[in-house]
Short mmCIF file of C-alpha atoms and ligand atoms in Angstrom, two decimals:
data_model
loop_
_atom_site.label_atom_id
_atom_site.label_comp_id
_atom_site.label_asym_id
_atom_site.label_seq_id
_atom_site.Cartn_x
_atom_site.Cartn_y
_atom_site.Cartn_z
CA UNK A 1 116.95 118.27 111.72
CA UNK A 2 115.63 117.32 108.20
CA UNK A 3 114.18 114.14 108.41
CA UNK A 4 114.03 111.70 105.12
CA UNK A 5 110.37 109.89 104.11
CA UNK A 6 110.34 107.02 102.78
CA UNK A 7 107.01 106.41 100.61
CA UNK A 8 106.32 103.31 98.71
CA UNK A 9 103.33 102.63 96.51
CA UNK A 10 101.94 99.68 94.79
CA UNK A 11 101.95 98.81 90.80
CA UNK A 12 98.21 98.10 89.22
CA UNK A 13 96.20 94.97 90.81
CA UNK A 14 92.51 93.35 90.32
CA UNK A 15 92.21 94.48 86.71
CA UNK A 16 92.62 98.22 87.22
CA UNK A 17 95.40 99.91 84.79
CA UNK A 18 96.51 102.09 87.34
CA UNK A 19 97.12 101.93 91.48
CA UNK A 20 96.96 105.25 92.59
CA UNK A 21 99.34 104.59 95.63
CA UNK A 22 102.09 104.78 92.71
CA UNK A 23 100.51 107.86 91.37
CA UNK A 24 100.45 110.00 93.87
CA UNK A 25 103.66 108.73 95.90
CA UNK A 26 105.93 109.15 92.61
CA UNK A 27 104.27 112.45 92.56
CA UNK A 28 106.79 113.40 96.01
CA UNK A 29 109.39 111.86 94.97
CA UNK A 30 112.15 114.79 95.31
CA UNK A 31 110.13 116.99 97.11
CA UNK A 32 111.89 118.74 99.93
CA UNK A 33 111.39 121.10 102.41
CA UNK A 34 112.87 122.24 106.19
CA UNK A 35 111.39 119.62 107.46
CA UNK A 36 111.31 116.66 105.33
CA UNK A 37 113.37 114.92 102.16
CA UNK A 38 111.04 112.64 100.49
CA UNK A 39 111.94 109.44 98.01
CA UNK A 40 109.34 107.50 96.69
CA UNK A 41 109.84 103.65 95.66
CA UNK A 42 107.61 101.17 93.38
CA UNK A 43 106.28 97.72 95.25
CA UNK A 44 105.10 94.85 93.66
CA UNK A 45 101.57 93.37 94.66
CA UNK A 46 102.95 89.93 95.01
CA UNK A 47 102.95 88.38 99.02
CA UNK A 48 106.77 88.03 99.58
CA UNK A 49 108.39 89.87 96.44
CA UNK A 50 106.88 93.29 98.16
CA UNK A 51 108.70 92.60 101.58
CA UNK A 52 111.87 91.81 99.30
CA UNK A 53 111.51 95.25 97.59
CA UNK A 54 110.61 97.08 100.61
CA UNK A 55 113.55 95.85 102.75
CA UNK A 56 115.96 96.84 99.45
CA UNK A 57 114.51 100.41 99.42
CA UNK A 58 114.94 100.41 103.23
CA UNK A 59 118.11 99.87 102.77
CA UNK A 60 118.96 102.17 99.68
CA UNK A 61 117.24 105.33 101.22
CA UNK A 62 118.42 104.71 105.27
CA UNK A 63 115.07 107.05 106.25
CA UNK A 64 114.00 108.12 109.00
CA UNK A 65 110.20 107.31 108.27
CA UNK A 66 108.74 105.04 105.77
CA UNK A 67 105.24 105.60 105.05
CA UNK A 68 103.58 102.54 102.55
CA UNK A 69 100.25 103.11 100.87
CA UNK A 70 97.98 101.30 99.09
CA UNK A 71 94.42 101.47 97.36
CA UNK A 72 91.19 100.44 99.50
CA UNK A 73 88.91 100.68 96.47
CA UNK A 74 85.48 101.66 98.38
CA UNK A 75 86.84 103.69 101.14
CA UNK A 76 85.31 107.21 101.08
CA UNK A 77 88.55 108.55 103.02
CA UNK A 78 92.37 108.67 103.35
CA UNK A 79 92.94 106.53 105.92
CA UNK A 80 95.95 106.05 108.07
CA UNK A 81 95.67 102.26 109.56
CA UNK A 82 96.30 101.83 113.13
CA UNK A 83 97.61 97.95 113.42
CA UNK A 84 98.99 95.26 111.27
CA UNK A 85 97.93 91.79 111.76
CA UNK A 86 100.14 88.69 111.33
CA UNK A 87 97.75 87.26 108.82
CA UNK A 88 98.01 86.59 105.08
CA UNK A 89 94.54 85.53 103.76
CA UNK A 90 93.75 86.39 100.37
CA UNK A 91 90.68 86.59 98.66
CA UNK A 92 92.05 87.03 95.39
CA UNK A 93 95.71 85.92 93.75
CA UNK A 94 98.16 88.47 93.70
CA UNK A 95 100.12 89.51 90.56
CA UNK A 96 101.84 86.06 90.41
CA UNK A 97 98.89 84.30 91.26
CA UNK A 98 99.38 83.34 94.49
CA UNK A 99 96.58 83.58 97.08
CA UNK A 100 98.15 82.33 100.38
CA UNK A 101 94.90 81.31 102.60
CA UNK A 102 95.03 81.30 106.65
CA UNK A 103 98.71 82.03 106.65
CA UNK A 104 100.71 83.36 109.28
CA UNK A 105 103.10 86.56 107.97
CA UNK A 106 105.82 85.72 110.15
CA UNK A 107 105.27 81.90 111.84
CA UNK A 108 105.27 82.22 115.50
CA UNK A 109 105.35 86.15 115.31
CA UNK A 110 103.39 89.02 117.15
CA UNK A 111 99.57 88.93 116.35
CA UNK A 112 99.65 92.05 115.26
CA UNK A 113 102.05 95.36 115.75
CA UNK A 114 100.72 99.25 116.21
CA UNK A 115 101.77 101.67 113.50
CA UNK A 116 104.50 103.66 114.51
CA UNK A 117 103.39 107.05 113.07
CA UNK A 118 101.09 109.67 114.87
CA UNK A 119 97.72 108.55 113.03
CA UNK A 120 95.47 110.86 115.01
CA UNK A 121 97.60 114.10 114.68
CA UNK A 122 98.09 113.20 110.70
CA UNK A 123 94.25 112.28 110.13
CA UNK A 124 93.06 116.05 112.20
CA UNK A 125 95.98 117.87 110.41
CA UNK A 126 94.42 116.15 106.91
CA UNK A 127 90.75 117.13 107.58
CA UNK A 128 91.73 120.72 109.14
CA UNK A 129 93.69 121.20 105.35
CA UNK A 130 89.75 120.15 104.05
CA UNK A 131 90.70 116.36 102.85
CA UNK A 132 88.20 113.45 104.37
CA UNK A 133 90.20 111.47 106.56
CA UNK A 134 89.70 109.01 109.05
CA UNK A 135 91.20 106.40 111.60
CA UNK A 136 91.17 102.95 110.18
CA UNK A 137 91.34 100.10 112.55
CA UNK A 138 91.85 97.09 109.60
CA UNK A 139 94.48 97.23 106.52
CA UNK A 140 92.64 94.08 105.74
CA UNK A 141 94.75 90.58 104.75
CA UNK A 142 95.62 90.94 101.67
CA UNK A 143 99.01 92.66 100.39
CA UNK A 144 99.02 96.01 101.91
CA UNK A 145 98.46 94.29 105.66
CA UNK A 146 101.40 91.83 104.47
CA UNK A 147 103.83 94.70 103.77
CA UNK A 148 102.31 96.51 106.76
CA UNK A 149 103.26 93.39 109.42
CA UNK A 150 106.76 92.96 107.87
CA UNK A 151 108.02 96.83 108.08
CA UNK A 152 106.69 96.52 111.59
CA UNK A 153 107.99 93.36 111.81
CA UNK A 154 111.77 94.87 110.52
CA UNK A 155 111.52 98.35 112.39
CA UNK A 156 110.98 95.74 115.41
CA UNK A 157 113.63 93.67 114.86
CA UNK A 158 116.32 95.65 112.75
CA UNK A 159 115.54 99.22 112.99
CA UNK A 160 113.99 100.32 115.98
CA UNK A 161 114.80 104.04 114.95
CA UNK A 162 112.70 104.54 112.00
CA UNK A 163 108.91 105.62 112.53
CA UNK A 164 106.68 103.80 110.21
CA UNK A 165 103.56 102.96 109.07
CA UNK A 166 100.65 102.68 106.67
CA UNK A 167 98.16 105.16 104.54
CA UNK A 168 95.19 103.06 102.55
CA UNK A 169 93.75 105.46 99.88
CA UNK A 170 90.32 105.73 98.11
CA UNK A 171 90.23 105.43 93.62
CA UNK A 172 90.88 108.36 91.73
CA UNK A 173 88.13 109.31 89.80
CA UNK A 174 89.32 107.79 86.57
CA UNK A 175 89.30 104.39 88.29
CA UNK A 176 85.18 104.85 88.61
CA UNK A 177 83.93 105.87 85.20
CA UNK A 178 82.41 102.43 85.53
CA UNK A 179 81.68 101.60 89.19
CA UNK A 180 79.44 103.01 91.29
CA UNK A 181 82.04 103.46 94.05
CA UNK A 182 83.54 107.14 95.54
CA UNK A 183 86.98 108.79 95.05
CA UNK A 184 88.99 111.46 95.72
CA UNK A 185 91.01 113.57 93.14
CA UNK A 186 94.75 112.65 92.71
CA UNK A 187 96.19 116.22 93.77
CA UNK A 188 94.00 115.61 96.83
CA UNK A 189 95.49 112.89 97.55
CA UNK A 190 99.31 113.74 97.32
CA UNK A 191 98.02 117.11 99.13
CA UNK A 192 97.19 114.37 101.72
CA UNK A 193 100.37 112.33 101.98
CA UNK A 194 102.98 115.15 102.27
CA UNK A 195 100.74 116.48 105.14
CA UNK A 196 101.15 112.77 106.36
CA UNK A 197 105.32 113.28 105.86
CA UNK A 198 105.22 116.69 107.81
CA UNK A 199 103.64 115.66 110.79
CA UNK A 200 105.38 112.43 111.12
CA UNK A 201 108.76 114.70 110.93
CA UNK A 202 107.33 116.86 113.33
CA UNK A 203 105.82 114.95 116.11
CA UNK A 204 107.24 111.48 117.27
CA UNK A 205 104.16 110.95 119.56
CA UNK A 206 100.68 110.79 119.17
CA UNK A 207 97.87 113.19 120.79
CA UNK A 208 95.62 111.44 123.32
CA UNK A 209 92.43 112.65 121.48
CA UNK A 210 89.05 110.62 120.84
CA UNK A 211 88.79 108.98 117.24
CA UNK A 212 87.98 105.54 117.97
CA UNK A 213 85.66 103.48 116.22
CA UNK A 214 82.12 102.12 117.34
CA UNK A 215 81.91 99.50 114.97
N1 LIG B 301 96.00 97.58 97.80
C1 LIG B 301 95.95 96.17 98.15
C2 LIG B 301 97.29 95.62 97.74
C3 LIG B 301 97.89 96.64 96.84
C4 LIG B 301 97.08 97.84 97.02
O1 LIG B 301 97.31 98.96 96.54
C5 LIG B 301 95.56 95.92 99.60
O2 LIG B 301 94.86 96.76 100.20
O3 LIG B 301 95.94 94.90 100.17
#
């Protein structure tokens, strides 16, 4: 059965003019094949707004996976994140200029929650199709963790059917022109995310194959 992907991405933050999260995930928006029906939605990068916006689009799509991605400016790789933490600590303000410090996401909650999508198989089929990719083992404690925890935190709770999870992305290159700092081209990077969609339609459960971290 055709499953339907949910992908959200994030609007500009930290001075850049674009987020390339939005870029490429608007890029699938409509795209279809046997296996998957994709819709793409727009999240703000403000701490409670983006959970709002998430949970609406949750409930205006009814997927079957929902697959959030932000930009990890410095990361050399696509990297699918393996846990979410139940900690909001900013080191910057978000769009609205709040910068929660030492917070918990959801008082008295989980300390963290795994990702419900099968990270290995997606990161092997990525660099098998030639794109770096790579475990990642922090989303970090800013916004994308935030929205992270609390779609873990609703799958938990409300929808305990829907596989889901979250995809941090390098720049694109014309985020660099002036920082010495890598990237990976856009059509890369959407090349990257509907092989993320296709093997989170396909497999339910993850491979039992070394790709740990040693540091
Ligand atoms: N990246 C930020 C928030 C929005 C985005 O695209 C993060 O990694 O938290």
């Amino acid at each position: 059965m055709r499953k339907k992907v949910l992908f959200t991405g994030f609007d500009p933050f930290d001075q850049e003019t674009v987020n390339p999260s939005w870029e490429a995930v608007k890029q699938l928006n409509g795209f279809e094949t046997d296996q998957v029906i994709i819709a793409s939605e727009q999240i703000p990068t403000v701490f409670r707004t983006a959970l709002d916006t998430l949970r609406q689009s949750i409930h205006k799509h009814q997927p079957d996976i929902v697959i959030c991605v932000g930009q990890a400016g410095g990361r050399m790789q696509v990297t699918p994140e393996r846990v979410a933490i139940n900690l909001a600590d900013a080191r910057i303000p978000d769009n609205e200029g709040s910068q929660p410090i030492d917070e918990e996401i959801v008082p008295g909650g989980p300390a963290a929650y795994w990702t419900g999508l099968p990270i290995k198989r997606i990161t092997s089929q990525m660099k098998e199709n030639g794109i770096p990719a790579a475990v990642s083992y922090t989303a970090g404690t800013f916004v994308c963790n935030y929205l992270f925890y609390g779609l873990m935190d609703h799958i938990h709770r409300m929808s305990p059917h829907i596989h889901g999870g979250f995809i941090h992305i390098p720049y694109i290159p014309e985020q660099t022109i002036d920082k010495t700092a890598p990237s990976l081209s856009l059509d890369m990077i959407v090349k990257a995310l509907r092989i993320a969609a296709v093997t989170a339609a396909q497999y339910d459960q993850d491979t039992k194959s070394p790709g740990g971290a040693l540091h």
